[in-house]
mmCIF file of C-alpha atoms in Angstrom:
data_model
loop_
_atom_site.group_PDB
_atom_site.id
_atom_site.type_symbol
_atom_site.label_atom_id
_atom_site.label_comp_id
_atom_site.label_asym_id
_atom_site.label_seq_id
_atom_site.Cartn_x
_atom_site.Cartn_y
_atom_site.Cartn_z
ATOM 1 C CA MET D 1 0.000 0.000 0.000
ATOM 2 C CA LEU D 2 2.837 2.363 0.838
ATOM 3 C CA LYS D 3 4.329 1.779 -2.561
ATOM 4 C CA GLY D 4 0.961 2.417 -4.194
ATOM 5 C CA MET D 5 0.485 5.659 -2.250
ATOM 6 C CA LEU D 6 3.926 6.875 -3.202
ATOM 7 C CA GLU D 7 3.453 5.939 -6.840
ATOM 8 C CA GLY D 8 -0.012 7.520 -6.957
ATOM 9 C CA ARG D 9 1.200 10.803 -5.546
ATOM 10 C CA GLY D 10 4.271 10.600 -7.765
ATOM 11 C CA ARG D 11 2.109 10.431 -10.894
ATOM 12 C CA ILE D 12 0.156 13.502 -9.813
ATOM 13 C CA TRP D 13 3.338 15.471 -9.154
ATOM 14 C CA TRP D 14 4.819 14.304 -12.443
ATOM 15 C CA ALA D 15 1.755 15.414 -14.387
ATOM 16 C CA ALA D 16 1.656 18.794 -12.627
ATOM 17 C CA ALA D 17 5.385 19.388 -13.194
ATOM 18 C CA ILE D 18 5.156 18.505 -16.901
ATOM 19 C CA ILE D 19 2.146 20.764 -17.451
ATOM 20 C CA LEU D 20 3.932 23.606 -15.649
ATOM 21 C CA MET D 21 7.069 23.173 -17.748
ATOM 22 C CA PHE D 22 5.042 23.329 -20.958
ATOM 23 C CA LEU D 23 3.420 26.568 -19.756
ATOM 24 C CA LEU D 24 6.652 28.285 -18.719
ATOM 25 C CA PRO D 25 7.410 29.816 -22.173
ATOM 26 C CA LEU D 26 4.237 31.879 -21.775
ATOM 27 C CA ILE D 27 5.636 33.744 -18.755
ATOM 28 C CA LEU D 28 9.434 33.467 -18.798
ATOM 29 C CA PRO D 29 11.811 35.689 -20.806
ATOM 30 C CA ARG D 30 14.166 34.225 -23.388
ATOM 31 C CA PHE D 31 17.202 34.004 -21.085
ATOM 32 C CA TYR D 32 15.417 31.810 -18.542
ATOM 33 C CA LEU D 33 14.070 29.550 -21.286
ATOM 34 C CA TYR D 34 17.631 29.107 -22.512
ATOM 35 C CA LEU D 35 18.758 28.351 -18.956
ATOM 36 C CA LEU D 36 15.981 25.791 -18.465
ATOM 37 C CA SER D 37 16.886 24.143 -21.767
ATOM 38 C CA ILE D 38 20.512 23.832 -20.650
ATOM 39 C CA ILE D 39 19.377 22.364 -17.318
ATOM 40 C CA LEU D 40 17.172 19.820 -19.088
ATOM 41 C CA LEU D 41 19.807 18.569 -21.516
ATOM 42 C CA THR D 42 22.563 18.614 -18.880
ATOM 43 C CA GLY D 43 20.285 16.708 -16.513
ATOM 44 C CA LEU D 44 19.711 14.161 -19.278
ATOM 45 C CA LEU D 45 23.474 13.875 -19.680
ATOM 46 C CA ALA D 46 23.986 13.362 -15.938
ATOM 47 C CA THR D 47 21.174 10.781 -15.824
ATOM 48 C CA SER D 48 22.832 8.835 -18.635
ATOM 49 C CA LEU D 49 26.052 8.774 -16.601
ATOM 50 C CA ASN D 50 24.146 7.617 -13.524
ATOM 51 C CA LEU D 51 22.867 4.678 -15.557
ATOM 52 C CA VAL D 52 26.369 3.188 -15.530
ATOM 53 C CA LEU D 53 27.892 4.869 -12.464
ATOM 54 C CA GLY D 54 25.061 4.694 -9.942
ATOM 55 C CA TYR D 55 23.132 1.673 -11.197
ATOM 56 C CA GLY D 56 25.995 -0.230 -12.822
ATOM 57 C CA GLY D 57 28.900 0.608 -10.522
ATOM 58 C CA ILE D 58 31.113 1.312 -13.565
ATOM 59 C CA PHE D 59 33.742 4.001 -13.013
ATOM 60 C CA GLN D 60 32.900 6.085 -16.092
ATOM 61 C CA PHE D 61 34.936 9.212 -15.410
ATOM 62 C CA HIS D 62 35.092 10.630 -18.949
ATOM 63 C CA HIS D 63 31.443 10.627 -19.927
ATOM 64 C CA ALA D 64 31.662 14.045 -21.599
ATOM 65 C CA VAL D 65 33.406 12.505 -24.613
ATOM 66 C CA PHE D 66 30.090 10.895 -25.657
ATOM 67 C CA TYR D 67 28.253 14.171 -25.101
ATOM 68 C CA GLY D 68 30.703 15.978 -27.363
ATOM 69 C CA ALA D 69 30.681 13.198 -29.949
ATOM 70 C CA GLY D 70 26.896 13.446 -30.245
ATOM 71 C CA ALA D 71 27.060 17.220 -30.581
ATOM 72 C CA TYR D 72 29.790 17.123 -33.228
ATOM 73 C CA GLY D 73 28.074 14.296 -35.111
ATOM 74 C CA THR D 74 24.906 16.373 -35.358
ATOM 75 C CA ALA D 75 26.755 19.610 -36.163
ATOM 76 C CA LEU D 76 28.871 18.060 -38.923
ATOM 77 C CA ILE D 77 25.847 16.525 -40.635
ATOM 78 C CA LEU D 78 24.086 19.893 -40.512
ATOM 79 C CA THR D 79 27.045 21.905 -41.831
ATOM 80 C CA ARG D 80 28.970 19.515 -44.085
ATOM 81 C CA THR D 81 26.263 17.531 -45.857
ATOM 82 C CA GLY D 82 23.054 18.204 -47.700
ATOM 83 C CA LEU D 83 21.118 15.561 -45.786
ATOM 84 C CA SER D 84 17.862 16.275 -44.018
ATOM 85 C CA PRO D 85 18.554 18.095 -40.752
ATOM 86 C CA TRP D 86 16.376 15.603 -38.884
ATOM 87 C CA ILE D 87 18.770 12.822 -39.833
ATOM 88 C CA SER D 88 21.504 14.644 -37.925
ATOM 89 C CA PHE D 89 19.562 14.225 -34.675
ATOM 90 C CA ILE D 90 19.688 10.468 -35.225
ATOM 91 C CA VAL D 91 23.295 10.318 -36.427
ATOM 92 C CA GLY D 92 24.665 12.212 -33.412
ATOM 93 C CA PRO D 93 23.440 9.733 -30.773
ATOM 94 C CA LEU D 94 24.421 6.786 -32.981
ATOM 95 C CA VAL D 95 27.968 8.172 -33.257
ATOM 96 C CA SER D 96 28.092 8.378 -29.462
ATOM 97 C CA ALA D 97 26.755 4.839 -29.114
ATOM 98 C CA ALA D 98 29.384 3.569 -31.579
ATOM 99 C CA LEU D 99 32.098 5.406 -29.634
ATOM 100 C CA GLY D 100 30.729 3.850 -26.440
ATOM 101 C CA LEU D 101 31.029 0.430 -28.080
ATOM 102 C CA ILE D 102 34.642 1.037 -29.157
ATOM 103 C CA ILE D 103 35.866 2.552 -25.896
ATOM 104 C CA GLY D 104 33.830 0.080 -23.841
ATOM 105 C CA TRP D 105 35.169 -2.920 -25.762
ATOM 106 C CA VAL D 106 38.739 -1.776 -25.087
ATOM 107 C CA CYS D 107 38.229 -0.818 -21.431
ATOM 108 C CA ILE D 108 35.787 -3.483 -20.257
ATOM 109 C CA ARG D 109 38.614 -5.962 -19.693
ATOM 110 C CA LEU D 110 39.674 -3.832 -16.729
ATOM 111 C CA SER D 111 37.701 -2.843 -13.670
ATOM 112 C CA LYS D 112 37.243 0.026 -11.230
ATOM 113 C CA LEU D 113 40.051 2.606 -11.258
ATOM 114 C CA TYR D 114 41.991 0.838 -14.019
ATOM 115 C CA PHE D 115 38.897 1.048 -16.220
ATOM 116 C CA ALA D 116 38.523 4.732 -15.331
ATOM 117 C CA MET D 117 42.161 5.566 -16.095
ATOM 118 C CA LEU D 118 42.091 3.851 -19.489
ATOM 119 C CA GLN D 119 38.788 5.464 -20.391
ATOM 120 C CA ILE D 120 40.079 8.921 -19.453
ATOM 121 C CA SER D 121 43.107 8.307 -21.676
ATOM 122 C CA LEU D 122 41.019 7.216 -24.673
ATOM 123 C CA GLY D 123 38.549 10.041 -24.136
ATOM 124 C CA SER D 124 41.404 12.548 -24.036
ATOM 125 C CA LEU D 125 42.678 11.085 -27.306
ATOM 126 C CA VAL D 126 39.293 11.759 -28.928
ATOM 127 C CA TRP D 127 39.316 15.288 -27.497
ATOM 128 C CA ILE D 128 42.772 16.101 -28.893
ATOM 129 C CA ILE D 129 41.731 14.829 -32.344
ATOM 130 C CA VAL D 130 38.718 17.146 -32.326
ATOM 131 C CA TYR D 131 40.827 19.985 -30.909
ATOM 132 C CA ARG D 132 43.520 19.741 -33.604
ATOM 133 C CA TRP D 133 41.574 18.683 -36.723
ATOM 134 C CA TYR D 134 40.900 22.196 -38.038
ATOM 135 C CA SER D 135 39.883 21.180 -41.548
ATOM 136 C CA PHE D 136 37.068 18.912 -40.323
ATOM 137 C CA THR D 137 35.974 19.905 -36.813
ATOM 138 C CA GLY D 138 37.081 23.537 -36.797
ATOM 139 C CA GLY D 139 39.722 22.819 -34.177
ATOM 140 C CA ASP D 140 39.705 24.942 -31.049
ATOM 141 C CA ASP D 141 37.353 27.423 -32.757
ATOM 142 C CA GLY D 142 34.553 24.872 -32.849
ATOM 143 C CA ILE D 143 31.573 25.220 -35.177
ATOM 144 C CA HIS D 144 29.305 28.272 -34.903
ATOM 145 C CA GLY D 145 26.085 29.408 -36.520
ATOM 146 C CA ILE D 146 24.849 25.867 -37.143
ATOM 147 C CA PRO D 147 21.758 25.959 -39.409
ATOM 148 C CA LEU D 148 18.619 24.382 -37.952
ATOM 149 C CA PRO D 149 15.153 23.612 -39.339
ATOM 150 C CA ASP D 150 12.883 26.655 -39.324
ATOM 151 C CA ILE D 151 10.609 25.044 -36.769
ATOM 152 C CA LEU D 152 13.472 25.019 -34.231
ATOM 153 C CA SER D 153 14.733 28.521 -34.956
ATOM 154 C CA SER D 154 12.787 30.225 -32.144
ATOM 155 C CA SER D 155 13.793 29.892 -28.479
ATOM 156 C CA ASN D 156 10.298 28.699 -27.514
ATOM 157 C CA ASN D 157 10.288 25.882 -30.057
ATOM 158 C CA ALA D 158 13.857 24.890 -29.150
ATOM 159 C CA TYR D 159 12.763 24.680 -25.510
ATOM 160 C CA TYR D 160 9.689 22.592 -26.338
ATOM 161 C CA PHE D 161 11.777 20.256 -28.492
ATOM 162 C CA THR D 162 14.381 19.872 -25.726
ATOM 163 C CA LEU D 163 11.694 19.256 -23.101
ATOM 164 C CA ALA D 164 9.867 16.671 -25.213
ATOM 165 C CA VAL D 165 13.029 14.734 -26.146
ATOM 166 C CA THR D 166 14.298 14.849 -22.558
ATOM 167 C CA LEU D 167 11.024 13.466 -21.202
ATOM 168 C CA ILE D 168 11.019 10.660 -23.771
ATOM 169 C CA CYS D 169 14.629 9.744 -22.932
ATOM 170 C CA LEU D 170 13.986 9.844 -19.182
ATOM 171 C CA PHE D 171 10.981 7.576 -19.646
ATOM 172 C CA ALA D 172 13.067 5.155 -21.724
ATOM 173 C CA MET D 173 15.920 5.104 -19.193
ATOM 174 C CA HIS D 174 13.476 4.582 -16.329
ATOM 175 C CA LYS D 175 12.051 1.565 -18.150
ATOM 176 C CA ILE D 176 15.590 0.243 -18.673
ATOM 177 C CA VAL D 177 16.450 0.654 -14.986
ATOM 178 C CA ARG D 178 13.290 -1.220 -13.928
ATOM 179 C CA SER D 179 13.709 -3.960 -16.542
ATOM 180 C CA PRO D 180 15.394 -7.348 -15.941
ATOM 181 C CA PHE D 181 18.488 -5.890 -17.579
ATOM 182 C CA GLY D 182 18.479 -3.023 -15.078
ATOM 183 C CA SER D 183 18.058 -5.446 -12.182
ATOM 184 C CA ALA D 184 20.960 -7.537 -13.458
ATOM 185 C CA LEU D 185 23.064 -4.386 -13.797
ATOM 186 C CA GLN D 186 22.382 -3.435 -10.177
ATOM 187 C CA GLY D 187 23.217 -6.960 -9.097
ATOM 188 C CA ILE D 188 26.533 -6.707 -10.959
ATOM 189 C CA ARG D 189 27.201 -3.421 -9.167
ATOM 190 C CA ASP D 190 26.644 -5.034 -5.765
ATOM 191 C CA ASN D 191 28.316 -8.396 -6.342
ATOM 192 C CA PRO D 192 29.784 -9.152 -9.791
ATOM 193 C CA VAL D 193 31.330 -12.448 -8.658
ATOM 194 C CA ARG D 194 28.022 -13.881 -7.503
ATOM 195 C CA CYS D 195 26.294 -12.677 -10.687
ATOM 196 C CA GLU D 196 28.941 -14.460 -12.757
ATOM 197 C CA MET D 197 28.369 -17.633 -10.758
ATOM 198 C CA ILE D 198 24.613 -17.675 -11.443
ATOM 199 C CA GLY D 199 25.165 -17.330 -15.188
ATOM 200 C CA ILE D 200 24.993 -13.589 -15.869
ATOM 201 C CA ASN D 201 27.491 -12.437 -18.478
ATOM 202 C CA VAL D 202 28.920 -9.512 -16.504
ATOM 203 C CA LYS D 203 31.115 -8.009 -19.219
ATOM 204 C CA ARG D 204 28.369 -8.177 -21.831
ATOM 205 C CA HIS D 205 25.891 -6.412 -19.554
ATOM 206 C CA GLN D 206 28.442 -3.725 -18.698
ATOM 207 C CA LEU D 207 29.323 -3.171 -22.347
ATOM 208 C CA LEU D 208 25.656 -2.872 -23.300
ATOM 209 C CA ALA D 209 25.147 -0.373 -20.464
ATOM 210 C CA LEU D 210 28.044 1.718 -21.764
ATOM 211 C CA ILE D 211 26.532 1.745 -25.264
ATOM 212 C CA VAL D 212 23.103 2.760 -23.957
ATOM 213 C CA ALA D 213 24.585 5.483 -21.731
ATOM 214 C CA GLY D 214 26.676 6.744 -24.654
ATOM 215 C CA PHE D 215 23.579 6.927 -26.847
ATOM 216 C CA PHE D 216 21.610 9.069 -24.379
ATOM 217 C CA ALA D 217 24.661 11.268 -23.784
ATOM 218 C CA GLY D 218 24.734 11.775 -27.557
ATOM 219 C CA VAL D 219 21.076 12.806 -27.473
ATOM 220 C CA ALA D 220 21.997 15.465 -24.895
ATOM 221 C CA GLY D 221 24.802 16.649 -27.191
ATOM 222 C CA SER D 222 22.409 16.927 -30.129
ATOM 223 C CA LEU D 223 20.012 18.950 -27.985
ATOM 224 C CA PHE D 224 22.840 21.349 -27.134
ATOM 225 C CA VAL D 225 23.230 22.055 -30.858
ATOM 226 C CA VAL D 226 19.523 22.911 -31.018
ATOM 227 C CA VAL D 227 19.679 25.213 -27.988
ATOM 228 C CA ASP D 228 23.043 26.932 -28.557
ATOM 229 C CA ASN D 229 23.666 26.555 -32.331
ATOM 230 C CA THR D 230 27.339 25.864 -31.645
ATOM 231 C CA VAL D 231 29.787 23.151 -30.591
ATOM 232 C CA PHE D 232 33.316 23.425 -29.201
ATOM 233 C CA PRO D 233 36.078 21.011 -28.100
ATOM 234 C CA ASP D 234 35.640 21.723 -24.380
ATOM 235 C CA MET D 235 32.443 19.679 -24.591
ATOM 236 C CA LEU D 236 34.698 16.601 -24.723
ATOM 237 C CA PHE D 237 37.168 17.725 -22.044
ATOM 238 C CA TRP D 238 37.618 15.756 -18.818
ATOM 239 C CA THR D 239 36.750 18.714 -16.559
ATOM 240 C CA LEU D 240 33.167 18.597 -17.841
ATOM 241 C CA SER D 241 33.108 14.874 -17.022
ATOM 242 C CA LEU D 242 34.097 15.722 -13.457
ATOM 243 C CA GLU D 243 31.296 18.269 -13.260
ATOM 244 C CA ILE D 244 28.790 15.665 -14.442
ATOM 245 C CA CYS D 245 29.984 13.236 -11.744
ATOM 246 C CA ILE D 246 29.469 15.974 -9.140
ATOM 247 C CA MET D 247 25.901 16.459 -10.397
ATOM 248 C CA CYS D 248 25.187 12.773 -9.784
ATOM 249 C CA LEU D 249 26.722 12.851 -6.298
ATOM 250 C CA LEU D 250 24.975 16.083 -5.344
ATOM 251 C CA GLY D 251 21.516 15.014 -6.471
ATOM 252 C CA GLY D 252 21.753 11.393 -5.364
ATOM 253 C CA LEU D 253 23.806 8.675 -6.980
ATOM 254 C CA PHE D 254 21.282 5.905 -6.297
ATOM 255 C CA THR D 255 18.158 7.842 -7.269
ATOM 256 C CA PHE D 256 16.835 8.103 -10.787
ATOM 257 C CA LEU D 257 16.072 11.839 -10.849
ATOM 258 C CA GLY D 258 18.904 12.853 -8.521
ATOM 259 C CA PRO D 259 21.253 13.782 -11.408
ATOM 260 C CA MET D 260 18.555 16.071 -12.849
ATOM 261 C CA LEU D 261 18.345 17.891 -9.521
ATOM 262 C CA GLY D 262 22.135 18.027 -9.248
ATOM 263 C CA ALA D 263 22.364 19.541 -12.733
ATOM 264 C CA ALA D 264 19.780 22.180 -11.839
ATOM 265 C CA ILE D 265 21.638 23.130 -8.640
ATOM 266 C CA ILE D 266 25.074 23.390 -10.264
ATOM 267 C CA ILE D 267 23.916 25.312 -13.331
ATOM 268 C CA ALA D 268 21.913 27.708 -11.157
ATOM 269 C CA LEU D 269 24.979 28.251 -8.926
ATOM 270 C CA ARG D 270 27.235 28.825 -11.914
ATOM 271 C CA THR D 271 24.778 31.259 -13.495
ATOM 272 C CA PHE D 272 23.650 33.360 -10.554
ATOM 273 C CA VAL D 273 26.488 33.130 -8.009
ATOM 274 C CA SER D 274 29.080 33.964 -10.681
ATOM 275 C CA THR D 275 27.345 37.315 -11.210
ATOM 276 C CA TYR D 276 28.403 38.303 -7.686
ATOM 277 C CA THR D 277 31.785 36.613 -7.393
ATOM 278 C CA THR D 278 34.307 34.855 -9.585
ATOM 279 C CA TYR D 279 34.733 32.239 -6.865
ATOM 280 C CA TRP D 280 31.465 30.407 -7.500
ATOM 281 C CA ALA D 281 33.426 27.131 -7.638
ATOM 282 C CA LEU D 282 34.393 27.723 -3.985
ATOM 283 C CA VAL D 283 30.698 27.904 -3.097
ATOM 284 C CA LEU D 284 30.145 24.639 -4.961
ATOM 285 C CA GLY D 285 33.074 23.043 -3.107
ATOM 286 C CA VAL D 286 31.681 24.049 0.287
ATOM 287 C CA LEU D 287 28.259 22.743 -0.748
ATOM 288 C CA MET D 288 29.765 19.402 -1.805
ATOM 289 C CA VAL D 289 31.588 19.041 1.525
ATOM 290 C CA LEU D 290 28.330 19.644 3.389
ATOM 291 C CA VAL D 291 26.492 17.128 1.199
ATOM 292 C CA ILE D 292 29.165 14.461 1.702
ATOM 293 C CA PHE D 293 29.096 14.870 5.477
ATOM 294 C CA PHE D 294 25.384 15.411 6.095
ATOM 295 C CA LEU D 295 23.625 14.033 2.985
ATOM 296 C CA PRO D 296 25.717 11.046 1.832
ATOM 297 C CA ASN D 297 22.834 9.812 -0.351
ATOM 298 C CA GLY D 298 22.511 13.190 -2.068
ATOM 299 C CA VAL D 299 19.774 15.793 -1.828
ATOM 300 C CA LEU D 300 17.063 13.731 -3.520
ATOM 301 C CA GLY D 301 18.128 10.604 -1.654
ATOM 302 C CA TYR D 302 17.610 12.473 1.621
ATOM 303 C CA VAL D 303 14.195 13.749 0.509
ATOM 304 C CA GLU D 304 13.048 10.275 -0.558
ATOM 305 C CA GLU D 305 14.188 8.836 2.764
ATOM 306 C CA LYS D 306 12.205 11.454 4.700
ATOM 307 C CA ILE D 307 9.100 10.896 2.545
ATOM 308 C CA LYS D 308 9.199 7.150 3.170
ATOM 309 C CA LYS D 309 9.688 7.651 6.900
ATOM 310 C CA GLY D 310 6.741 10.043 6.905
ATOM 311 C CA PHE D 311 4.506 7.219 5.652
ATOM 312 C CA ILE D 312 6.090 4.360 7.609
ATOM 313 C CA GLU D 313 6.402 5.863 11.124
ATOM 314 C CA PRO D 314 2.663 6.628 11.597
ATOM 315 C CA VAL D 315 1.835 3.069 10.544
ATOM 316 C CA ILE D 316 4.333 1.685 13.094
ATOM 317 C CA LYS D 317 2.910 3.879 15.879
ATOM 318 C CA GLU D 318 -0.622 2.709 15.151
#
């Protein structure tokens, strides 16, 4: 019954939040729509990382390379070919998924920190190729003024497109997490040896998770092209990967929507605190220390725990 009550209320809140987000363009100025779009696609990116880091226990510390690959794949199709622009939004995520397959196939033989170190090295190799290949990727200048379909040219339509795609991707990832594959992935995270003993192919599941996470990271990269009309090599740099990891930790590593909340908090801090001081990163560092000490399960993890206790304790007292 508790689960049913929580799920019932959750559906109501979900519906109300979605309706509100679709109404926001009617009242918000252009800057805040842009900011919300960035929060949505960055939250999608962080959620895709949490799919392998939080649910799979895979030390994916250079996830930004798939984000950048998706963005560049979309941008290059739009600027270098005469193909339909809608094809570019499919090609970008597929490029990221293919890169996830290649890097995953090389790195999956290792585990934990060794996996992370090799992946950071390969991701940095991809970044330097993009950074130096001026004739194809534009080098450190990036690609600017990317042409988009007329329907996506306005900020309102770009926001609606980003919101709709993000909701679809979140729904798909939630289904994956709650599927038998997702359960097996969480079992591998908790005890890979036991999972291997009962017949689960651990490496195959981990590789598939890396491909899926790479695909959704590529979707986030394609959405960035829609919102910002530009791409640049820093989208593949390891510092962005670190920031995405912090979003997952801040929001709640073992909660599905925690990375979305973490992305909203960090982007809001970077946007508004930086207008008052150049040391906004110091504020973020202090916040992270407080979260680690007092909210080890992240902000959303703490909220979920309190909500459950609010339903359970009265039942126990009765």
